[in-house]
Amino acid sequence: MNRFAPVILLAALAAPPSISIAQSNFGEERVGTNMGTFLKIGVGAKAAALGGAFTAIADDPTAMFWNPAGLANLTEREVYFAHTSWIADIDYEYVAYVQPVPFLNEGSLGFHVGTLRTSMNETTELQPGGTGREFTYSDLFIGVAAAQKFTDKISLGFGLKYIREDFGGSVGNPSLNTWTADFGTFYRIGGRDAVFSVALLNFGPEWRPDGTFLEFEGDNFAQDRDFESFPSPTSFKAALAGMIWENGAFRQSGTVEMNRPPDNAETYRLATELTYHGMLALRTGYNLNADELKWSGGIGLQFRSSGIGERIDYAFTQSENFGRVDRLSAGVKF
């Protein structure tokens, strides 16, 4: 059966790529040992334009996804939408809402939802042209997060997510329901607006698809089996960000980030942003270890009218063999 073709493709594209021979390959023996690969596809055009190096920046509602401590940076209510045109005609939608909460000592509470889905025709070895049935592969997470400033230098954040993966239930394939937790920190060093951040994301129980399957032994005997379980896609990130230079209306900031994924070697990312009057921003990011989706870029615009703030961001990530990934996001602050 080829029902799982989009699942295999998605896992291959979302998994951290192998690194070059000149670098350490420690950790590559873990490739393919985790589920939840869709959680490796970043949300938000600003974060994507910075190549995913967003842990020590986290200054929009997608902080709930990248580093929940970043919610403490948000001082206004905001509704936020993001769309990703992923590879192989896969769409990824993201919606978030942030609400400052006075009793959290300059902290905020947020809710976010992400959904990824694609449809394909079912095929089999005997019917490679299709069986006439269509099935949907989809991922969904619904989460809540909160952050609090404990001092003028330290903020801590925590989040919980409910996760559901549907591997084609309409044609008899299994689904999965589970949860994960996120933890994040912000430490404001002081000079040049420097920030050091650490985040532990998607910490939780092992993932196991619901239901059972028949395992055939011989020609006529079949035994009912449970699906195998796999570790949660827990990742550890550490990052440093700060101002590089400032001259009148222009300001350039930069960040460097290390990501330790659960099923591959470490990845390292560099990113920079140039802003004009705090309104117009040009961004770029580079993944030092990637074979695909190595370089990203984008633009952002922020403005305020009648007491309402708006942000619009666009990002693209270039792939040599799979084309370009485009992202668009928008937020309204009030």
mmCIF file of C-alpha atoms in Angstrom:
data_model
loop_
_atom_site.group_PDB
_atom_site.id
_atom_site.type_symbol
_atom_site.label_atom_id
_atom_site.label_comp_id
_atom_site.label_asym_id
_atom_site.label_seq_id
_atom_site.Cartn_x
_atom_site.Cartn_y
_atom_site.Cartn_z
ATOM 1 C CA MET A 1 0.000 0.000 0.000
ATOM 2 C CA ASN A 2 1.155 3.547 -0.736
ATOM 3 C CA ARG A 3 -1.256 5.346 1.554
ATOM 4 C CA PHE A 4 1.574 6.804 3.577
ATOM 5 C CA ALA A 5 3.435 8.463 0.694
ATOM 6 C CA PRO A 6 2.719 12.029 1.887
ATOM 7 C CA VAL A 7 3.651 11.053 5.439
ATOM 8 C CA ILE A 8 7.036 9.766 4.290
ATOM 9 C CA LEU A 9 7.608 12.864 2.150
ATOM 10 C CA LEU A 10 6.656 15.212 4.981
ATOM 11 C CA ALA A 11 8.948 13.417 7.415
ATOM 12 C CA ALA A 12 11.846 13.597 4.977
ATOM 13 C CA LEU A 13 11.384 17.328 4.376
ATOM 14 C CA ALA A 14 10.801 18.315 7.994
ATOM 15 C CA ALA A 15 13.613 16.255 9.518
ATOM 16 C CA PRO A 16 16.858 18.117 10.238
ATOM 17 C CA PRO A 17 19.202 17.503 7.304
ATOM 18 C CA SER A 18 22.487 15.670 7.538
ATOM 19 C CA ILE A 19 25.611 17.731 8.012
ATOM 20 C CA SER A 20 28.728 17.816 5.897
ATOM 21 C CA ILE A 21 31.581 15.379 6.239
ATOM 22 C CA ALA A 22 33.844 18.129 7.545
ATOM 23 C CA GLN A 23 31.627 18.520 10.611
ATOM 24 C CA SER A 24 30.811 16.137 13.438
ATOM 25 C CA ASN A 25 28.111 13.635 12.543
ATOM 26 C CA PHE A 26 27.331 12.781 16.156
ATOM 27 C CA GLY A 27 23.619 12.209 16.528
ATOM 28 C CA GLU A 28 22.855 11.191 12.958
ATOM 29 C CA GLU A 29 22.323 7.614 14.084
ATOM 30 C CA ARG A 30 19.042 8.823 15.620
ATOM 31 C CA VAL A 31 17.464 9.760 12.265
ATOM 32 C CA GLY A 32 13.905 8.480 11.912
ATOM 33 C CA THR A 33 13.463 7.628 15.598
ATOM 34 C CA ASN A 34 10.804 10.248 16.437
ATOM 35 C CA MET A 35 7.280 11.136 15.384
ATOM 36 C CA GLY A 36 5.726 14.601 15.153
ATOM 37 C CA THR A 37 7.963 15.835 12.346
ATOM 38 C CA PHE A 38 5.416 18.530 11.458
ATOM 39 C CA LEU A 39 6.426 20.321 14.674
ATOM 40 C CA LYS A 40 9.816 20.966 13.042
ATOM 41 C CA ILE A 41 8.153 23.172 10.416
ATOM 42 C CA GLY A 42 8.369 26.650 11.901
ATOM 43 C CA VAL A 43 5.417 29.039 12.024
ATOM 44 C CA GLY A 44 5.381 32.771 11.358
ATOM 45 C CA ALA A 45 6.968 34.708 8.506
ATOM 46 C CA LYS A 46 9.326 36.740 10.716
ATOM 47 C CA ALA A 47 10.818 33.654 12.346
ATOM 48 C CA ALA A 48 11.076 31.916 8.972
ATOM 49 C CA ALA A 49 12.854 34.884 7.373
ATOM 50 C CA LEU A 50 15.431 34.596 10.168
ATOM 51 C CA GLY A 51 15.977 30.958 9.276
ATOM 52 C CA GLY A 52 14.175 29.737 12.394
ATOM 53 C CA ALA A 53 16.725 31.447 14.665
ATOM 54 C CA PHE A 54 13.986 32.984 16.809
ATOM 55 C CA THR A 55 14.533 31.593 20.311
ATOM 56 C CA ALA A 56 16.295 34.707 21.648
ATOM 57 C CA ILE A 57 14.023 37.130 19.729
ATOM 58 C CA ALA A 58 10.484 35.725 20.138
ATOM 59 C CA ASP A 59 8.765 39.105 19.981
ATOM 60 C CA ASP A 60 5.510 38.212 18.225
ATOM 61 C CA PRO A 61 2.721 35.732 19.100
ATOM 62 C CA THR A 62 4.639 32.825 17.537
ATOM 63 C CA ALA A 63 6.772 33.007 20.694
ATOM 64 C CA MET A 64 4.361 30.351 21.988
ATOM 65 C CA PHE A 65 5.792 28.005 19.344
ATOM 66 C CA TRP A 66 9.492 29.018 19.526
ATOM 67 C CA ASN A 67 10.048 30.074 23.136
ATOM 68 C CA PRO A 68 7.068 30.698 25.451
ATOM 69 C CA ALA A 69 9.130 33.074 27.621
ATOM 70 C CA GLY A 70 8.900 35.529 24.731
ATOM 71 C CA LEU A 71 5.250 36.160 25.597
ATOM 72 C CA ALA A 72 6.530 38.479 28.321
ATOM 73 C CA ASN A 73 7.759 40.753 25.508
ATOM 74 C CA LEU A 74 4.176 41.360 24.326
ATOM 75 C CA THR A 75 2.360 44.166 26.121
ATOM 76 C CA GLU A 76 -0.796 44.428 23.973
ATOM 77 C CA ARG A 77 -3.614 42.138 22.977
ATOM 78 C CA GLU A 78 -2.958 40.701 19.555
ATOM 79 C CA VAL A 79 -4.666 38.453 17.020
ATOM 80 C CA TYR A 80 -2.237 36.793 14.639
ATOM 81 C CA PHE A 81 -2.562 34.689 11.468
ATOM 82 C CA ALA A 82 0.120 32.863 9.476
ATOM 83 C CA HIS A 83 0.061 30.780 6.293
ATOM 84 C CA THR A 84 2.792 28.510 4.945
ATOM 85 C CA SER A 85 2.762 27.092 1.409
ATOM 86 C CA TRP A 86 4.866 24.040 2.191
ATOM 87 C CA ILE A 87 6.435 21.652 -0.292
ATOM 88 C CA ALA A 88 4.279 19.105 -2.184
ATOM 89 C CA ASP A 89 1.107 21.258 -2.034
ATOM 90 C CA ILE A 90 0.900 21.028 1.757
ATOM 91 C CA ASP A 91 -0.736 23.983 3.522
ATOM 92 C CA TYR A 92 0.073 24.932 7.092
ATOM 93 C CA GLU A 93 -2.208 27.424 8.887
ATOM 94 C CA TYR A 94 -1.545 29.057 12.247
ATOM 95 C CA VAL A 95 -3.735 31.292 14.442
ATOM 96 C CA ALA A 96 -2.774 32.862 17.783
ATOM 97 C CA TYR A 97 -4.180 35.237 20.374
ATOM 98 C CA VAL A 98 -2.189 36.967 23.134
ATOM 99 C CA GLN A 99 -3.639 38.681 26.194
ATOM 100 C CA PRO A 100 -1.521 40.621 28.729
ATOM 101 C CA VAL A 101 -2.405 39.558 32.278
ATOM 102 C CA PRO A 102 -1.639 42.057 35.080
ATOM 103 C CA PHE A 103 -1.335 39.473 37.858
ATOM 104 C CA LEU A 104 1.514 37.795 35.937
ATOM 105 C CA ASN A 105 3.760 40.825 36.647
ATOM 106 C CA GLU A 106 4.109 42.184 33.107
ATOM 107 C CA GLY A 107 3.341 38.753 31.711
ATOM 108 C CA SER A 108 0.953 37.463 29.074
ATOM 109 C CA LEU A 109 -1.281 34.492 28.339
ATOM 110 C CA GLY A 110 -1.715 33.104 24.843
ATOM 111 C CA PHE A 111 -3.643 30.535 22.815
ATOM 112 C CA HIS A 112 -2.581 29.123 19.466
ATOM 113 C CA VAL A 113 -3.720 26.570 16.893
ATOM 114 C CA GLY A 114 -1.751 25.050 14.025
ATOM 115 C CA THR A 115 -3.075 22.736 11.333
ATOM 116 C CA LEU A 116 -1.311 21.063 8.420
ATOM 117 C CA ARG A 117 -3.121 18.956 5.832
ATOM 118 C CA THR A 118 -2.915 17.462 2.375
ATOM 119 C CA SER A 119 -5.102 15.120 0.321
ATOM 120 C CA MET A 120 -4.054 12.307 -1.992
ATOM 121 C CA ASN A 121 -5.605 9.520 -4.004
ATOM 122 C CA GLU A 122 -5.216 6.061 -2.496
ATOM 123 C CA THR A 123 -3.076 3.685 -4.555
ATOM 124 C CA THR A 124 -2.083 0.049 -4.133
ATOM 125 C CA GLU A 125 0.369 -2.305 -5.817
ATOM 126 C CA LEU A 126 -2.533 -3.733 -7.827
ATOM 127 C CA GLN A 127 -4.091 -0.342 -8.566
ATOM 128 C CA PRO A 128 -1.174 2.081 -9.068
ATOM 129 C CA GLY A 129 -3.482 4.474 -10.912
ATOM 130 C CA GLY A 130 -5.683 4.848 -7.843
ATOM 131 C CA THR A 131 -8.547 3.026 -6.137
ATOM 132 C CA GLY A 132 -10.999 5.891 -6.597
ATOM 133 C CA ARG A 133 -10.784 6.802 -2.929
ATOM 134 C CA GLU A 134 -9.147 9.936 -1.548
ATOM 135 C CA PHE A 135 -7.691 10.244 1.926
ATOM 136 C CA THR A 136 -6.442 13.150 4.019
ATOM 137 C CA TYR A 137 -3.267 13.324 6.047
ATOM 138 C CA SER A 138 -3.536 16.032 8.691
ATOM 139 C CA ASP A 139 -1.804 17.336 11.808
ATOM 140 C CA LEU A 140 -3.298 19.569 14.460
ATOM 141 C CA PHE A 141 -2.101 21.177 17.648
ATOM 142 C CA ILE A 142 -4.015 23.358 20.101
ATOM 143 C CA GLY A 143 -1.992 25.050 22.806
ATOM 144 C CA VAL A 144 -1.943 27.484 25.676
ATOM 145 C CA ALA A 145 1.112 29.287 27.047
ATOM 146 C CA ALA A 146 1.981 31.880 29.666
ATOM 147 C CA ALA A 147 5.058 33.924 30.562
ATOM 148 C CA GLN A 148 6.033 36.153 33.474
ATOM 149 C CA LYS A 149 8.791 38.661 34.137
ATOM 150 C CA PHE A 150 10.378 37.773 37.463
ATOM 151 C CA THR A 151 12.876 40.643 37.321
ATOM 152 C CA ASP A 152 13.782 43.261 34.730
ATOM 153 C CA LYS A 153 16.277 40.723 33.374
ATOM 154 C CA ILE A 154 14.636 37.296 33.682
ATOM 155 C CA SER A 155 11.425 35.970 32.124
ATOM 156 C CA LEU A 156 10.137 32.399 32.219
ATOM 157 C CA GLY A 157 7.477 30.785 30.053
ATOM 158 C CA PHE A 158 5.532 27.537 29.955
ATOM 159 C CA GLY A 159 3.166 26.005 27.411
ATOM 160 C CA LEU A 160 1.036 22.917 26.834
ATOM 161 C CA LYS A 161 -0.151 21.508 23.510
ATOM 162 C CA TYR A 162 -2.750 18.899 22.569
ATOM 163 C CA ILE A 163 -1.683 17.151 19.355
ATOM 164 C CA ARG A 164 -3.603 15.010 16.901
ATOM 165 C CA GLU A 165 -2.266 13.304 13.785
ATOM 166 C CA ASP A 166 -4.617 11.653 11.270
ATOM 167 C CA PHE A 167 -2.793 9.246 8.956
ATOM 168 C CA GLY A 168 -5.790 8.669 6.671
ATOM 169 C CA GLY A 169 -8.632 7.553 8.910
ATOM 170 C CA SER A 170 -11.132 7.685 6.034
ATOM 171 C CA VAL A 171 -9.426 4.645 4.451
ATOM 172 C CA GLY A 172 -8.845 2.750 7.690
ATOM 173 C CA ASN A 173 -5.484 4.129 8.746
ATOM 174 C CA PRO A 174 -4.764 5.039 12.392
ATOM 175 C CA SER A 175 -4.715 8.361 14.215
ATOM 176 C CA LEU A 176 -2.743 9.615 17.188
ATOM 177 C CA ASN A 177 -3.658 11.804 20.157
ATOM 178 C CA THR A 178 -1.080 13.070 22.648
ATOM 179 C CA TRP A 179 0.307 16.148 24.402
ATOM 180 C CA THR A 180 3.604 17.973 24.860
ATOM 181 C CA ALA A 181 4.967 20.716 27.114
ATOM 182 C CA ASP A 182 7.260 23.668 26.316
ATOM 183 C CA PHE A 183 9.594 25.576 28.630
ATOM 184 C CA GLY A 184 11.528 28.751 27.861
ATOM 185 C CA THR A 185 13.733 31.419 29.435
ATOM 186 C CA PHE A 186 14.810 34.953 28.571
ATOM 187 C CA TYR A 187 17.850 36.492 30.253
ATOM 188 C CA ARG A 188 18.535 40.121 29.344
ATOM 189 C CA ILE A 189 22.269 40.541 29.691
ATOM 190 C CA GLY A 190 22.141 44.310 29.348
ATOM 191 C CA GLY A 191 24.770 45.725 27.000
ATOM 192 C CA ARG A 192 23.676 46.224 23.373
ATOM 193 C CA ASP A 193 20.251 44.788 24.255
ATOM 194 C CA ALA A 194 21.841 41.334 24.451
ATOM 195 C CA VAL A 195 19.580 38.401 25.323
ATOM 196 C CA PHE A 196 20.478 34.802 26.127
ATOM 197 C CA SER A 197 17.656 32.265 25.837
ATOM 198 C CA VAL A 198 17.180 28.561 26.384
ATOM 199 C CA ALA A 199 14.083 26.569 25.370
ATOM 200 C CA LEU A 200 13.029 22.949 25.802
ATOM 201 C CA LEU A 201 10.217 22.211 23.351
ATOM 202 C CA ASN A 202 7.763 19.343 22.856
ATOM 203 C CA PHE A 203 8.642 17.464 26.018
ATOM 204 C CA GLY A 204 6.140 14.688 26.680
ATOM 205 C CA PRO A 205 5.237 10.992 26.641
ATOM 206 C CA GLU A 206 6.004 8.535 23.877
ATOM 207 C CA TRP A 207 3.719 8.735 20.846
ATOM 208 C CA ARG A 208 1.743 5.655 19.793
ATOM 209 C CA PRO A 209 -0.973 5.560 17.079
ATOM 210 C CA ASP A 210 -4.420 4.493 18.254
ATOM 211 C CA GLY A 211 -5.847 1.076 17.432
ATOM 212 C CA THR A 212 -4.175 -2.091 16.204
ATOM 213 C CA PHE A 213 -3.128 -3.737 12.936
ATOM 214 C CA LEU A 214 -3.018 -7.274 11.583
ATOM 215 C CA GLU A 215 0.424 -8.817 11.219
ATOM 216 C CA PHE A 216 0.385 -11.741 8.803
ATOM 217 C CA GLU A 217 2.532 -14.783 9.472
ATOM 218 C CA GLY A 218 2.451 -17.322 6.715
ATOM 219 C CA ASP A 219 -0.377 -17.569 4.206
ATOM 220 C CA ASN A 220 -3.433 -17.799 6.450
ATOM 221 C CA PHE A 221 -2.510 -16.704 9.964
ATOM 222 C CA ALA A 222 -2.826 -13.084 11.157
ATOM 223 C CA GLN A 223 -2.202 -11.707 14.626
ATOM 224 C CA ASP A 224 -3.558 -8.469 16.062
ATOM 225 C CA ARG A 225 -0.690 -6.146 17.047
ATOM 226 C CA ASP A 226 -0.308 -2.747 18.715
ATOM 227 C CA PHE A 227 1.558 -0.053 16.866
ATOM 228 C CA GLU A 228 5.091 0.738 17.988
ATOM 229 C CA SER A 229 5.650 3.806 20.167
ATOM 230 C CA PHE A 230 8.253 6.488 19.488
ATOM 231 C CA PRO A 231 9.755 9.230 21.662
ATOM 232 C CA SER A 232 8.242 12.694 21.698
ATOM 233 C CA PRO A 233 10.105 15.111 19.349
ATOM 234 C CA THR A 234 11.740 16.986 22.238
ATOM 235 C CA SER A 235 14.325 19.568 21.163
ATOM 236 C CA PHE A 236 16.714 21.778 23.113
ATOM 237 C CA LYS A 237 17.662 25.253 21.869
ATOM 238 C CA ALA A 238 20.112 27.872 23.111
ATOM 239 C CA ALA A 239 20.548 31.270 21.483
ATOM 240 C CA LEU A 240 22.164 34.673 21.852
ATOM 241 C CA ALA A 241 20.808 37.850 20.250
ATOM 242 C CA GLY A 242 21.670 41.534 20.407
ATOM 243 C CA MET A 243 22.209 44.799 18.569
ATOM 244 C CA ILE A 244 25.081 44.886 16.072
ATOM 245 C CA TRP A 245 24.987 48.605 15.241
ATOM 246 C CA GLU A 246 22.651 51.595 15.241
ATOM 247 C CA ASN A 247 22.855 54.806 13.236
ATOM 248 C CA GLY A 248 20.000 57.281 13.357
ATOM 249 C CA ALA A 249 16.872 55.619 11.989
ATOM 250 C CA PHE A 250 18.725 52.419 11.111
ATOM 251 C CA ARG A 251 19.325 49.533 13.482
ATOM 252 C CA GLN A 252 20.797 46.099 12.832
ATOM 253 C CA SER A 253 20.446 43.161 15.188
ATOM 254 C CA GLY A 254 21.736 39.622 14.946
ATOM 255 C CA THR A 255 21.341 36.215 16.524
ATOM 256 C CA VAL A 256 23.117 32.871 16.635
ATOM 257 C CA GLU A 257 21.317 29.697 17.690
ATOM 258 C CA MET A 258 22.082 26.061 18.421
ATOM 259 C CA ASN A 259 19.331 23.468 18.121
ATOM 260 C CA ARG A 260 19.700 19.916 19.439
ATOM 261 C CA PRO A 261 16.920 17.908 17.742
ATOM 262 C CA PRO A 262 15.872 14.502 19.069
ATOM 263 C CA ASP A 263 16.690 12.560 15.922
ATOM 264 C CA ASN A 264 19.717 14.131 14.284
ATOM 265 C CA ALA A 265 22.932 16.058 14.867
ATOM 266 C CA GLU A 266 22.955 19.606 16.195
ATOM 267 C CA THR A 267 22.101 22.429 13.815
ATOM 268 C CA TYR A 268 23.481 25.965 13.942
ATOM 269 C CA ARG A 269 21.787 29.060 12.534
ATOM 270 C CA LEU A 270 22.778 32.686 11.992
ATOM 271 C CA ALA A 271 20.362 35.536 11.283
ATOM 272 C CA THR A 272 20.223 39.315 11.066
ATOM 273 C CA GLU A 273 17.546 42.000 10.783
ATOM 274 C CA LEU A 274 17.882 45.587 9.555
ATOM 275 C CA THR A 275 15.097 47.987 10.550
ATOM 276 C CA TYR A 276 14.269 51.539 9.510
ATOM 277 C CA HIS A 277 12.433 53.696 12.069
ATOM 278 C CA GLY A 278 11.251 50.438 13.643
ATOM 279 C CA MET A 279 8.675 50.174 10.845
ATOM 280 C CA LEU A 280 10.326 48.532 7.844
ATOM 281 C CA ALA A 281 12.489 45.437 8.322
ATOM 282 C CA LEU A 282 14.715 43.381 6.043
ATOM 283 C CA ARG A 283 15.660 39.934 7.361
ATOM 284 C CA THR A 284 17.784 36.977 6.392
ATOM 285 C CA GLY A 285 18.866 33.722 8.001
ATOM 286 C CA TYR A 286 21.220 30.872 7.199
ATOM 287 C CA ASN A 287 21.227 27.260 8.405
ATOM 288 C CA LEU A 288 24.864 26.180 8.496
ATOM 289 C CA ASN A 289 24.066 22.451 8.440
ATOM 290 C CA ALA A 290 21.205 22.187 5.962
ATOM 291 C CA ASP A 291 21.393 20.399 2.630
ATOM 292 C CA GLU A 292 17.999 21.851 1.674
ATOM 293 C CA LEU A 293 16.131 24.956 2.877
ATOM 294 C CA LYS A 294 19.453 26.488 3.816
ATOM 295 C CA TRP A 295 18.877 30.192 3.152
ATOM 296 C CA SER A 296 15.886 32.363 4.071
ATOM 297 C CA GLY A 297 14.919 35.980 3.597
ATOM 298 C CA GLY A 298 11.974 38.270 4.070
ATOM 299 C CA ILE A 299 10.492 41.666 4.754
ATOM 300 C CA GLY A 300 8.263 43.089 7.470
ATOM 301 C CA LEU A 301 6.165 46.206 8.013
ATOM 302 C CA GLN A 302 4.755 47.580 11.275
ATOM 303 C CA PHE A 303 2.538 50.634 11.641
ATOM 304 C CA ARG A 304 -0.082 52.100 13.949
ATOM 305 C CA SER A 305 -3.292 53.915 13.120
ATOM 306 C CA SER A 306 -6.032 55.149 15.471
ATOM 307 C CA GLY A 307 -4.481 53.275 18.372
ATOM 308 C CA ILE A 308 -4.393 49.957 16.519
ATOM 309 C CA GLY A 309 -1.059 48.408 15.590
ATOM 310 C CA GLU A 310 -0.628 46.163 12.582
ATOM 311 C CA ARG A 311 2.194 43.949 11.380
ATOM 312 C CA ILE A 312 2.590 42.219 8.022
ATOM 313 C CA ASP A 313 5.485 39.870 7.289
ATOM 314 C CA TYR A 314 6.585 37.838 4.272
ATOM 315 C CA ALA A 315 9.325 35.206 4.121
ATOM 316 C CA PHE A 316 10.716 32.734 1.644
ATOM 317 C CA THR A 317 13.042 29.788 2.114
ATOM 318 C CA GLN A 318 14.955 28.610 -0.916
ATOM 319 C CA SER A 319 15.372 24.916 -1.726
ATOM 320 C CA GLU A 320 17.615 23.613 -4.472
ATOM 321 C CA ASN A 321 15.509 20.578 -5.366
ATOM 322 C CA PHE A 322 12.025 21.210 -3.962
ATOM 323 C CA GLY A 323 11.363 24.810 -4.969
ATOM 324 C CA ARG A 324 10.630 27.791 -2.755
ATOM 325 C CA VAL A 325 8.603 27.824 0.472
ATOM 326 C CA ASP A 326 6.551 31.015 0.953
ATOM 327 C CA ARG A 327 5.100 32.282 4.226
ATOM 328 C CA LEU A 328 2.792 35.198 4.955
ATOM 329 C CA SER A 329 1.621 36.405 8.354
ATOM 330 C CA ALA A 330 -0.303 39.336 9.792
ATOM 331 C CA GLY A 331 -1.147 40.577 13.274
ATOM 332 C CA VAL A 332 -3.434 43.207 14.773
ATOM 333 C CA LYS A 333 -2.562 44.749 18.161
ATOM 334 C CA PHE A 334 -5.168 46.607 20.211
#
